[in-house]
CSV table of C-alpha atoms in Angstrom, one decimal:
chain,number,residue,atom,x,y,z
A,153,MET,CA,-0.5,-16.8,-133.6
A,154,ALA,CA,-2.2,-17.8,-130.4
A,155,GLU,CA,-2.9,-21.3,-131.8
A,156,THR,CA,0.8,-21.7,-132.6
A,157,VAL,CA,1.9,-20.8,-129.0
A,158,ILE,CA,-0.7,-23.2,-127.6
A,159,LYS,CA,0.5,-26.0,-129.8
A,160,LYS,CA,4.2,-25.3,-128.9
A,161,THR,CA,3.4,-25.3,-125.2
A,162,ALA,CA,1.5,-28.6,-125.5
A,163,GLU,CA,4.4,-30.2,-127.3
A,164,LEU,CA,6.9,-28.9,-124.7
A,165,ARG,CA,4.8,-30.4,-121.9
A,166,THR,CA,4.7,-33.7,-123.7
A,167,LEU,CA,8.5,-33.6,-124.1
A,168,LEU,CA,8.9,-33.0,-120.4
A,169,LYS,CA,7.3,-36.4,-119.7
A,170,GLU,CA,10.0,-39.0,-118.9
A,171,GLY,CA,10.5,-41.7,-121.4
A,172,GLN,CA,7.8,-40.5,-123.7
A,173,THR,CA,9.4,-41.6,-127.0
A,174,ALA,CA,10.5,-44.9,-128.4
A,175,GLU,CA,13.9,-43.3,-129.3
A,176,GLN,CA,14.5,-42.4,-125.6
A,177,LYS,CA,13.6,-45.8,-124.4
A,178,ALA,CA,16.0,-47.4,-127.0
A,179,LEU,CA,18.8,-45.1,-125.8
A,180,ALA,CA,18.1,-45.9,-122.1
A,181,LYS,CA,18.7,-49.6,-122.9
A,182,GLU,CA,22.2,-48.7,-124.1
A,183,GLY,CA,22.8,-46.7,-120.9
A,184,ARG,CA,22.4,-43.3,-122.7
A,185,LEU,CA,20.3,-40.4,-121.4
A,186,CYS,CA,18.2,-37.9,-123.2
A,187,ALA,CA,19.0,-34.2,-122.8
A,188,ARG,CA,16.3,-33.6,-120.1
A,189,ASP,CA,17.5,-36.5,-118.0
A,190,ARG,CA,21.0,-34.9,-118.1
A,191,MET,CA,19.7,-31.5,-117.0
A,192,ALA,CA,17.9,-33.2,-114.1
A,193,LEU,CA,21.2,-34.7,-113.0
A,194,ILE,CA,23.2,-31.5,-113.5
A,195,PHE,CA,21.0,-29.0,-111.6
A,196,ASP,CA,19.6,-28.8,-108.1
A,197,GLU,CA,16.0,-30.0,-108.1
A,198,GLY,CA,13.6,-27.4,-109.3
A,199,THR,CA,16.2,-24.8,-110.3
A,200,PHE,CA,16.6,-25.4,-114.1
A,201,VAL,CA,15.3,-22.7,-116.3
A,202,GLU,CA,15.2,-23.5,-120.0
A,203,VAL,CA,16.2,-20.9,-122.5
A,204,GLY,CA,15.2,-20.9,-126.2
A,205,ALA,CA,12.6,-23.7,-125.9
A,206,TYR,CA,10.6,-22.4,-128.8
A,207,ILE,CA,13.4,-22.0,-131.3
A,208,GLY,CA,12.6,-24.4,-134.2
A,209,ARG,CA,14.7,-25.9,-136.8
A,210,LYS,CA,14.7,-24.6,-140.3
A,211,ARG,CA,12.6,-26.5,-142.8
A,212,THR,CA,14.2,-28.5,-145.6
A,213,GLU,CA,12.7,-30.1,-148.6
A,214,LEU,CA,12.2,-33.3,-146.6
A,215,ASP,CA,10.0,-31.6,-143.9
A,216,LYS,CA,6.3,-31.8,-143.9
A,217,GLU,CA,4.4,-28.5,-144.2
A,218,THR,CA,3.2,-28.8,-140.6
A,219,ASP,CA,6.5,-30.0,-139.1
A,220,ASP,CA,7.8,-27.5,-136.6
A,221,SER,CA,9.8,-29.7,-134.3
A,222,PHE,CA,12.1,-28.3,-131.6
A,223,GLU,CA,15.8,-28.2,-132.0
A,224,PRO,CA,17.6,-31.4,-130.7
A,225,VAL,CA,19.5,-29.4,-128.1
A,226,ILE,CA,18.3,-28.1,-124.7
A,227,THR,CA,19.9,-25.0,-123.2
A,228,GLY,CA,19.3,-23.2,-119.9
A,229,TYR,CA,20.6,-22.3,-116.5
A,230,GLY,CA,20.1,-23.2,-112.8
A,231,ALA,CA,21.9,-23.9,-109.6
A,232,VAL,CA,24.5,-26.5,-108.8
A,233,ASN,CA,24.8,-26.6,-105.0
A,234,GLY,CA,23.7,-23.0,-105.0
A,235,THR,CA,26.1,-21.9,-107.7
A,236,LEU,CA,24.8,-20.4,-110.9
A,237,VAL,CA,25.6,-22.6,-113.9
A,238,TYR,CA,24.7,-22.6,-117.5
A,239,ALA,CA,24.4,-25.7,-119.6
A,240,PHE,CA,23.4,-27.2,-122.9
A,241,SER,CA,22.9,-30.8,-123.9
A,242,GLN,CA,22.5,-32.3,-127.4
A,243,ASP,CA,19.7,-34.8,-127.6
A,244,PHE,CA,20.4,-37.9,-129.7
A,245,SER,CA,16.8,-39.0,-129.2
A,246,ARG,CA,15.6,-36.2,-131.5
A,247,LEU,CA,17.0,-36.2,-135.1
A,248,HIS,CA,20.1,-37.9,-133.8
A,249,GLY,CA,21.2,-34.6,-132.2
A,250,ALA,CA,21.9,-33.2,-135.7
A,251,LEU,CA,23.4,-29.7,-135.6
A,252,GLY,CA,22.1,-26.9,-137.8
A,253,GLU,CA,22.0,-23.1,-137.8
A,254,MET,CA,19.3,-22.7,-135.1
A,255,HIS,CA,20.9,-25.5,-133.0
A,256,ALA,CA,24.1,-23.6,-133.1
A,257,LYS,CA,22.3,-20.3,-132.3
A,258,LYS,CA,20.9,-21.8,-129.1
A,259,ILE,CA,24.4,-22.9,-127.9
A,260,VAL,CA,26.0,-19.5,-128.8
A,261,ASN,CA,23.3,-17.7,-126.9
A,262,ILE,CA,23.8,-19.7,-123.7
A,263,LEU,CA,27.6,-19.2,-123.9
A,264,ALA,CA,27.0,-15.5,-124.2
A,265,MET,CA,24.8,-15.5,-121.1
A,266,ALA,CA,27.3,-17.5,-119.1
A,267,ASN,CA,30.1,-15.1,-120.2
A,268,ARG,CA,28.1,-12.1,-119.0
A,269,SER,CA,27.6,-13.7,-115.6
A,270,SER,CA,31.2,-15.2,-115.5
A,271,ALA,CA,29.4,-18.5,-114.5
A,272,PRO,CA,30.6,-22.0,-115.4
A,273,VAL,CA,29.3,-23.8,-118.5
A,274,ILE,CA,28.6,-27.5,-118.9
A,275,GLY,CA,28.2,-28.7,-122.5
A,276,VAL,CA,27.0,-32.2,-123.2
A,277,PHE,CA,27.8,-33.6,-126.6
A,278,ASP,CA,25.8,-36.3,-128.3
A,279,SER,CA,25.2,-35.7,-132.0
A,280,ALA,CA,25.5,-37.7,-135.2
A,281,GLY,CA,26.8,-34.6,-137.0
A,282,ALA,CA,25.6,-31.7,-139.1
A,283,LYS,CA,22.2,-31.4,-140.9
A,284,ILE,CA,23.5,-32.1,-144.3
A,285,LEU,CA,20.7,-30.5,-146.2
A,286,GLU,CA,21.4,-27.2,-144.4
A,287,GLY,CA,24.8,-27.2,-146.1
A,288,VAL,CA,27.1,-24.3,-145.3
A,289,ASP,CA,24.6,-22.9,-142.8
A,290,ALA,CA,25.3,-25.9,-140.6
A,291,LEU,CA,29.0,-25.6,-141.1
A,292,ALA,CA,28.9,-21.9,-140.2
A,293,GLY,CA,26.9,-23.0,-137.1
A,294,TYR,CA,29.9,-25.0,-135.9
A,295,ALA,CA,32.2,-22.1,-136.6
A,296,SER,CA,30.0,-19.7,-134.7
A,297,ILE,CA,30.2,-22.0,-131.7
A,298,MET,CA,33.9,-22.2,-132.0
A,299,ASN,CA,34.1,-18.4,-132.0
A,300,ALA,CA,31.8,-18.1,-129.0
A,301,LEU,CA,33.9,-20.7,-127.0
A,302,GLU,CA,37.1,-18.8,-127.7
A,303,THR,CA,35.6,-15.5,-126.5
A,304,THR,CA,33.9,-17.0,-123.5
A,305,ASP,CA,36.0,-16.4,-120.3
A,306,SER,CA,33.8,-18.6,-118.1
A,307,PRO,CA,35.1,-22.0,-117.0
A,308,LYS,CA,33.9,-24.6,-119.5
A,309,ILE,CA,33.3,-28.3,-118.8
A,310,ALA,CA,32.5,-30.6,-121.7
A,311,VAL,CA,30.9,-34.1,-121.4
A,312,VAL,CA,31.4,-36.5,-124.3
A,313,ALA,CA,28.3,-38.6,-123.4
A,314,GLY,CA,27.6,-40.0,-126.9
A,315,ILE,CA,28.8,-39.6,-130.4
A,316,CYS,CA,31.2,-36.6,-130.7
A,317,GLY,CA,32.8,-36.7,-134.2
A,318,GLY,CA,34.2,-34.3,-136.8
A,319,ALA,CA,33.6,-30.6,-136.0
A,320,THR,CA,31.8,-31.6,-132.8
A,321,SER,CA,35.0,-33.1,-131.4
A,322,VAL,CA,36.7,-29.8,-132.1
A,323,LEU,CA,34.0,-28.0,-130.0
A,324,ALA,CA,34.5,-30.4,-127.1
A,325,GLU,CA,38.3,-30.0,-127.1
A,326,MET,CA,37.9,-26.2,-126.9
A,327,PHE,CA,36.5,-26.6,-123.4
A,328,ASP,CA,38.8,-26.3,-120.4
A,329,ILE,CA,38.0,-29.8,-119.0
A,330,VAL,CA,36.7,-32.8,-121.0
A,331,VAL,CA,34.9,-35.6,-119.2
A,332,GLY,CA,34.2,-38.8,-121.2
A,333,ALA,CA,31.8,-41.7,-120.8
A,334,LYS,CA,33.7,-44.9,-121.4
A,335,LYS,CA,30.7,-47.1,-122.4
A,336,THR,CA,28.7,-44.6,-124.5
A,337,GLY,CA,31.1,-41.8,-125.5
A,338,LYS,CA,32.8,-41.8,-128.9
A,339,LEU,CA,35.3,-39.1,-129.7
A,340,TYR,CA,37.0,-38.8,-133.2
A,341,ALA,CA,37.9,-36.1,-135.6
A,342,GLY,CA,38.0,-37.6,-139.0
A,343,LEU,CA,35.1,-38.6,-141.2
A,344,SER,CA,36.5,-42.1,-141.2
A,345,GLY,CA,36.6,-42.2,-137.4
A,346,LYS,CA,35.3,-45.6,-136.1
A,347,LEU,CA,32.4,-45.4,-133.6
A,348,GLU,CA,33.8,-48.4,-131.7
A,349,ASN,CA,36.8,-46.3,-130.6
A,350,ALA,CA,35.7,-45.2,-127.2
A,351,VAL,CA,37.0,-42.1,-125.6
A,352,SER,CA,39.1,-44.1,-123.2
A,353,ALA,CA,41.2,-45.4,-126.2
A,354,ASP,CA,43.0,-42.0,-126.4
A,355,PRO,CA,43.4,-40.5,-122.9
A,356,SER,CA,45.4,-37.6,-124.3
A,357,GLN,CA,42.1,-36.1,-125.5
A,358,ILE,CA,40.1,-36.8,-122.3
A,359,ASP,CA,40.8,-35.3,-118.9
A,360,ILE,CA,38.5,-37.5,-116.9
A,361,VAL,CA,37.1,-40.9,-118.0
A,362,CYS,CA,33.9,-42.1,-116.3
A,363,GLU,CA,32.1,-45.4,-116.7
A,364,ASP,CA,28.9,-44.2,-118.5
A,365,ASP,CA,26.7,-41.3,-119.4
A,366,THR,CA,25.2,-40.9,-116.0
A,367,ALA,CA,28.6,-41.0,-114.2
A,368,ALA,CA,30.1,-38.5,-116.7
A,369,VAL,CA,27.3,-35.9,-116.3
A,370,THR,CA,27.5,-36.3,-112.5
A,371,LYS,CA,31.2,-35.8,-112.5
A,372,ALA,CA,30.7,-32.5,-114.5
A,373,ARG,CA,28.3,-31.4,-111.8
A,374,ASP,CA,30.9,-32.2,-109.1
A,375,LEU,CA,33.6,-30.2,-110.9
A,376,VAL,CA,31.6,-27.0,-110.5
A,377,LYS,CA,32.7,-26.9,-106.9
A,378,TYR,CA,36.2,-25.9,-108.0
A,379,PHE,CA,34.9,-22.8,-109.7
A,380,ALA,CA,32.5,-21.7,-107.0
A,381,GLY,CA,34.8,-19.8,-104.7
A,382,VAL,CA,35.9,-20.6,-101.1
A,383,ASP,CA,33.7,-23.1,-99.2
A,384,VAL,CA,33.6,-24.2,-95.6
A,385,CYS,CA,36.2,-26.8,-94.9
A,386,ALA,CA,36.2,-29.4,-92.1
A,387,ASP,CA,39.8,-30.3,-92.6
A,388,ASP,CA,42.2,-28.6,-90.2
A,389,ILE,CA,44.5,-26.3,-92.1
A,390,ASN,CA,47.1,-26.7,-89.4
A,391,ARG,CA,47.0,-30.5,-89.6
A,392,VAL,CA,50.5,-31.9,-89.2
A,393,LEU,CA,51.7,-34.3,-91.9
A,394,ASP,CA,53.6,-37.5,-91.4
A,395,ILE,CA,55.2,-38.0,-94.8
A,396,GLU,CA,58.9,-38.8,-94.1
A,397,ASP,CA,58.4,-42.5,-94.7
A,398,ILE,CA,56.9,-41.7,-98.1
A,399,LEU,CA,59.7,-39.3,-99.0
A,400,ALA,CA,62.4,-41.8,-97.9
A,401,ASN,CA,61.6,-43.8,-101.1
A,402,GLU,CA,63.4,-42.1,-104.0
A,403,LYS,CA,60.7,-43.3,-106.3
A,404,TYR,CA,57.7,-42.3,-104.2
A,405,ASP,CA,54.3,-41.7,-105.7
A,406,MET,CA,53.5,-38.0,-105.6
A,407,HIS,CA,49.8,-38.9,-105.4
A,408,ASP,CA,50.4,-40.0,-101.8
A,409,ILE,CA,51.8,-36.5,-101.0
A,410,ILE,CA,49.0,-34.7,-102.8
A,411,ASN,CA,46.2,-36.7,-101.1
A,412,VAL,CA,47.4,-35.9,-97.6
A,413,THR,CA,48.5,-32.3,-98.2
A,414,PHE,CA,45.3,-30.9,-99.7
A,415,ASP,CA,41.8,-31.0,-98.1
A,416,ALA,CA,40.8,-34.7,-97.6
A,417,GLY,CA,39.2,-36.2,-100.7
A,418,SER,CA,39.3,-33.0,-102.7
A,419,PHE,CA,41.9,-33.9,-105.4
A,420,THR,CA,40.5,-34.6,-108.9
A,421,GLU,CA,43.2,-35.7,-111.3
A,422,LEU,CA,43.1,-34.6,-115.0
A,423,CYS,CA,44.6,-36.6,-117.8
A,424,GLY,CA,45.7,-39.3,-115.3
A,425,GLU,CA,46.6,-41.9,-118.0
A,426,ASN,CA,48.7,-39.6,-120.1
A,427,ALA,CA,52.4,-38.6,-119.4
A,428,LYS,CA,52.4,-40.1,-115.9
A,429,SER,CA,55.7,-38.4,-114.9
A,430,MET,CA,53.5,-35.3,-114.4
A,431,ILE,CA,50.4,-35.0,-112.2
A,432,THR,CA,47.8,-32.3,-112.8
A,433,GLY,CA,44.4,-31.7,-111.3
A,434,LEU,CA,42.1,-29.7,-109.1
A,435,ALA,CA,41.9,-29.6,-105.3
A,436,THR,CA,41.0,-27.4,-102.4
A,437,MET,CA,43.1,-26.0,-99.6
A,438,ASN,CA,41.2,-24.9,-96.6
A,439,GLY,CA,38.1,-24.8,-98.8
A,440,ALA,CA,39.8,-22.7,-101.5
A,441,PRO,CA,40.0,-24.3,-105.0
A,442,VAL,CA,43.5,-24.5,-106.5
A,443,VAL,CA,45.2,-26.1,-109.6
A,444,VAL,CA,47.8,-28.7,-108.7
A,445,ILE,CA,50.9,-29.4,-110.9
A,446,ALA,CA,53.5,-31.9,-109.7
A,447,ASN,CA,56.3,-34.1,-110.9
A,448,ASN,CA,55.9,-37.8,-110.1
A,449,PRO,CA,59.1,-39.5,-109.1
A,450,SER,CA,57.5,-42.9,-109.3
A,451,TYR,CA,57.3,-42.7,-113.1
A,452,LYS,CA,60.5,-42.1,-115.0
A,453,ASP,CA,62.0,-40.2,-112.1
A,454,GLY,CA,59.6,-37.3,-112.7
A,455,PHE,CA,61.4,-36.3,-115.8
A,456,LEU,CA,59.9,-33.3,-117.7
A,457,CYS,CA,59.2,-34.5,-121.2
A,458,THR,CA,57.0,-33.1,-124.0
A,459,GLY,CA,53.8,-34.8,-122.8
A,460,ALA,CA,54.4,-33.8,-119.2
A,461,ALA,CA,55.0,-30.2,-120.2
A,462,LYS,CA,51.9,-30.1,-122.3
A,463,LYS,CA,49.9,-31.4,-119.3
A,464,ALA,CA,51.2,-28.7,-117.1
A,465,ILE,CA,50.4,-26.1,-119.8
A,466,PHE,CA,46.8,-27.2,-120.0
A,467,ALA,CA,46.5,-27.1,-116.2
A,468,LEU,CA,47.9,-23.5,-116.2
A,469,GLU,CA,45.4,-22.5,-118.9
A,470,THR,CA,42.6,-23.8,-116.8
A,471,ALA,CA,43.9,-21.9,-113.8
A,472,ASP,CA,44.1,-18.8,-116.0
A,473,ILE,CA,40.5,-19.1,-117.2
A,474,ALA,CA,39.1,-19.8,-113.8
A,475,GLU,CA,41.4,-17.3,-112.0
A,476,LEU,CA,42.6,-20.0,-109.6
A,477,PRO,CA,45.8,-20.2,-107.6
A,478,VAL,CA,48.5,-22.7,-108.7
A,479,VAL,CA,50.4,-24.9,-106.4
A,480,THR,CA,53.4,-26.6,-107.9
A,481,LEU,CA,55.2,-29.5,-106.2
A,482,VAL,CA,58.6,-30.1,-107.7
A,483,ASP,CA,60.7,-33.3,-107.5
A,484,GLY,CA,62.0,-34.4,-110.9
A,485,ASN,CA,65.4,-35.4,-112.3
A,486,GLY,CA,65.6,-32.7,-114.9
A,487,ILE,CA,64.3,-32.7,-118.5
A,488,GLY,CA,64.2,-35.7,-120.9
A,489,ASP,CA,67.0,-36.0,-123.5
A,490,SER,CA,65.3,-38.2,-126.0
A,491,LYS,CA,65.6,-37.5,-129.7
A,492,ASN,CA,61.9,-38.2,-129.9
A,493,PHE,CA,61.2,-35.2,-127.7
A,494,GLU,CA,63.2,-32.9,-129.9
A,495,GLU,CA,61.4,-34.1,-132.9
A,496,LYS,CA,58.1,-33.1,-131.2
A,497,GLY,CA,59.4,-29.6,-130.7
A,498,PHE,CA,60.5,-30.0,-127.1
A,499,SER,CA,62.0,-26.5,-126.8
A,500,ARG,CA,58.9,-24.8,-128.1
A,501,VAL,CA,56.7,-26.7,-125.7
A,502,LEU,CA,59.0,-25.7,-122.8
A,503,ALA,CA,58.8,-22.2,-124.0
A,504,ARG,CA,55.0,-22.3,-123.8
A,505,LEU,CA,55.2,-23.8,-120.3
A,506,ALA,CA,57.5,-20.9,-119.2
A,507,SER,CA,55.2,-18.4,-120.8
A,508,GLU,CA,52.1,-19.8,-119.0
A,509,TYR,CA,53.9,-19.6,-115.7
A,510,ALA,CA,55.2,-16.1,-116.4
A,511,LYS,CA,51.6,-14.9,-117.0
A,512,ARG,CA,50.9,-15.5,-113.4
A,513,THR,CA,53.1,-12.5,-112.7
A,514,TYR,CA,51.5,-10.4,-115.3
A,515,PHE,CA,48.0,-11.1,-114.1
A,516,ASP,CA,49.0,-11.0,-110.4
A,517,ARG,CA,47.7,-14.5,-109.8
A,518,PRO,CA,48.7,-16.5,-106.7
A,519,THR,CA,51.4,-19.1,-107.2
A,520,VAL,CA,53.1,-21.3,-104.6
A,521,THR,CA,55.9,-23.6,-105.6
A,522,VAL,CA,57.4,-26.2,-103.2
A,523,THR,CA,60.5,-28.1,-104.0
A,524,LEU,CA,60.2,-31.5,-102.2
A,525,GLY,CA,63.3,-33.1,-103.7
A,526,ASP,CA,65.2,-32.6,-106.9
A,527,SER,CA,65.1,-29.6,-109.2
A,528,PHE,CA,67.8,-29.2,-111.7
A,529,GLY,CA,68.7,-27.1,-114.8
A,530,THR,CA,66.0,-26.0,-117.2
A,531,ALA,CA,63.4,-28.0,-115.3
A,532,TYR,CA,64.0,-25.7,-112.2
A,533,ALA,CA,63.5,-22.6,-114.3
A,534,VAL,CA,60.3,-23.6,-116.1
A,535,MET,CA,58.6,-25.5,-113.3
A,536,GLY,CA,57.1,-22.5,-111.4
A,537,SER,CA,60.4,-21.0,-110.1
A,538,LYS,CA,60.1,-17.7,-108.1
A,539,ALA,CA,61.9,-15.7,-110.7
A,540,LEU,CA,59.4,-16.9,-113.3
A,541,THR,CA,56.2,-16.5,-111.4
A,542,GLY,CA,56.8,-13.9,-108.8
A,543,GLY,CA,55.1,-16.1,-106.3
A,544,ILE,CA,56.1,-17.8,-103.0
A,545,ALA,CA,58.8,-20.5,-103.3
A,546,LEU,CA,59.4,-23.0,-100.4
A,547,ALA,CA,61.6,-26.0,-100.1
A,548,LEU,CA,61.9,-29.0,-97.8
A,549,ASP,CA,65.3,-29.3,-96.1
A,550,ARG,CA,65.9,-32.5,-98.2
A,551,ALA,CA,65.6,-30.6,-101.5
A,552,ARG,CA,68.4,-30.4,-104.0
A,553,ILE,CA,68.5,-27.4,-106.3
A,554,SER,CA,71.3,-26.8,-108.8
A,555,ALA,CA,72.2,-26.1,-112.4
A,556,MET,CA,73.0,-29.7,-113.1
A,557,ASN,CA,72.2,-33.1,-111.6
A,558,PRO,CA,75.0,-33.8,-109.0
A,559,ASP,CA,75.9,-37.1,-110.7
A,560,SER,CA,76.3,-35.4,-114.0
A,561,ALA,CA,78.0,-32.3,-112.5
A,562,ILE,CA,80.9,-34.1,-110.9
A,563,ALA,CA,81.5,-36.1,-114.1
A,564,PHE,CA,81.4,-32.9,-116.2
A,565,LEU,CA,83.8,-31.2,-113.8
A,566,GLY,CA,86.1,-34.1,-113.7
A,567,GLU,CA,85.9,-34.4,-110.0
A,568,VAL,CA,85.6,-38.2,-109.9
A,569,LYS,CA,89.1,-39.7,-109.4
A,570,ASP,CA,87.9,-43.1,-108.1
A,571,GLU,CA,84.7,-44.4,-109.8
A,572,SER,CA,84.0,-46.6,-106.8
A,573,LYS,CA,83.4,-43.3,-104.8
A,574,HIS,CA,81.2,-41.7,-107.4
A,575,LYS,CA,78.1,-41.8,-105.3
A,576,GLU,CA,79.9,-40.5,-102.3
A,577,GLU,CA,81.5,-37.7,-104.3
A,578,ALA,CA,78.1,-36.8,-105.8
A,579,LYS,CA,76.5,-36.5,-102.3
A,580,SER,CA,79.4,-34.3,-101.1
A,581,TRP,CA,79.0,-32.0,-104.2
A,582,ALA,CA,75.2,-31.8,-103.6
A,583,ASP,CA,75.6,-30.9,-100.0
A,584,ARG,CA,78.0,-28.2,-100.9
A,585,TYR,CA,76.4,-26.7,-104.0
A,586,ALA,CA,72.8,-28.0,-104.3
A,587,SER,CA,71.4,-27.5,-100.9
A,588,PRO,CA,68.2,-25.4,-100.5
A,589,LEU,CA,70.1,-23.1,-98.3
A,590,GLU,CA,72.3,-21.9,-101.2
A,591,ALA,CA,69.1,-21.1,-103.1
A,592,ALA,CA,67.6,-19.3,-100.1
A,593,LYS,CA,70.8,-17.2,-99.7
A,594,SER,CA,70.2,-15.8,-103.2
A,595,GLY,CA,66.5,-15.1,-102.5
A,596,HIS,CA,65.2,-17.8,-104.9
A,597,ILE,CA,63.7,-19.8,-102.0
A,598,ASP,CA,61.6,-17.8,-99.5
A,599,ASP,CA,61.8,-20.4,-96.7
A,600,ILE,CA,63.1,-23.9,-95.9
A,601,ILE,CA,60.4,-25.9,-94.2
A,602,ASP,CA,59.9,-29.2,-92.4
A,603,SER,CA,57.8,-31.8,-94.2
A,604,ALA,CA,55.4,-31.9,-91.2
A,605,GLU,CA,54.3,-28.3,-91.9
A,606,LEU,CA,53.8,-28.7,-95.7
A,607,ARG,CA,50.0,-28.3,-95.6
A,608,GLN,CA,50.1,-25.5,-93.1
A,609,ARG,CA,52.7,-23.5,-95.0
A,610,ILE,CA,51.0,-23.9,-98.4
A,611,GLY,CA,47.7,-22.8,-96.8
A,612,ALA,CA,49.3,-19.8,-95.2
A,613,ALA,CA,51.0,-18.7,-98.4
A,614,LEU,CA,47.7,-19.0,-100.4
A,615,ALA,CA,45.8,-17.1,-97.7
A,616,MET,CA,48.4,-14.3,-97.8
A,617,LEU,CA,48.5,-14.1,-101.6
A,618,LEU,CA,44.7,-14.2,-102.0
């Protein structure tokens, strides 16, 4: 027994030496990292503690009698800027990162540890697939990880650093945020998936696309700050905004508003290349992390379509898992009316969106909604309205809130007698029936604010709710 421990310890020390295998050197030429390199990037220097280092893979008929290699996955915990974080990384340099029963057991164990501590988890995927000779044991291993992910309440960040196909792609997509390496990451579900299809080819499956393995792992580390609680902030919460020139353009880019409203440089967009009429992401306000959901008037007038609604749903689910406040910025010209949307189950998707916002009330989670411009019909109801969330609802004095778009309303009511005056009639109707004052009179808007105090008022609302 003592000889076995001594041998294992010697092997472990050898593995800790940088670039000690030909496989690792070959991967390095491709810009790919081994598991220990990734752990060094993720954790503060000297804080990583490995868990399950001596767990060995089960023998198969191809193994030599003396072969007792370690599993091609490293698991453990440590500090990320002082915050406790758990992590695992598959290691393609050993057995091509093949997953078997004991491989899965190590990942399930680290997820359970993270769940007990309510600490964030970073999972790095780089595996050619299952250990075929383990048969159902390997498949059951995938299923056990799926079960553990579903029952783990900790914030989960996945990194698609290398090959991530078949059941492994399902594991990655069960994480709250998925970061992909454009040069080295390959994400596909089917057995016929082509390895040349990089993750950037399908942005609907990746939240953040980075250039390579190193950049993706570093980004995962950076995302931990959003799950680490309130931090010291150098940005003045009472900073006055000068955004009237931006808002004067009917098709302004909401990114410009987000970047100046939240703490400087704090916004990280999720799924930026997918459904661009909706913007979702993470930011901080006075050092406190928040989830941001916003219509984007610069793209299709900020219409709420199937894809946009799904983006908002995913963002709300992330907020729910991490127990983060949600700030919704509304300025969209209603919901899309495409037949294609209906064929994709538009009503059901909108129902899910409403349900996720309504959960904010049930779990008593802080929600602040600000109407910057247009908010009409069904879109008003499902995009974080006060009656839906029970949170704070604010509006700029330029906002227009009504059951129908003013242009459509006057046509529907037959109030346009002279078509040349259509625009003038629509404005008159909006001033009379769609002003934020009318919504405030009914208690659906808590206050009408000036654009200059947008940052200050959102910050104050969050501080009160928290």
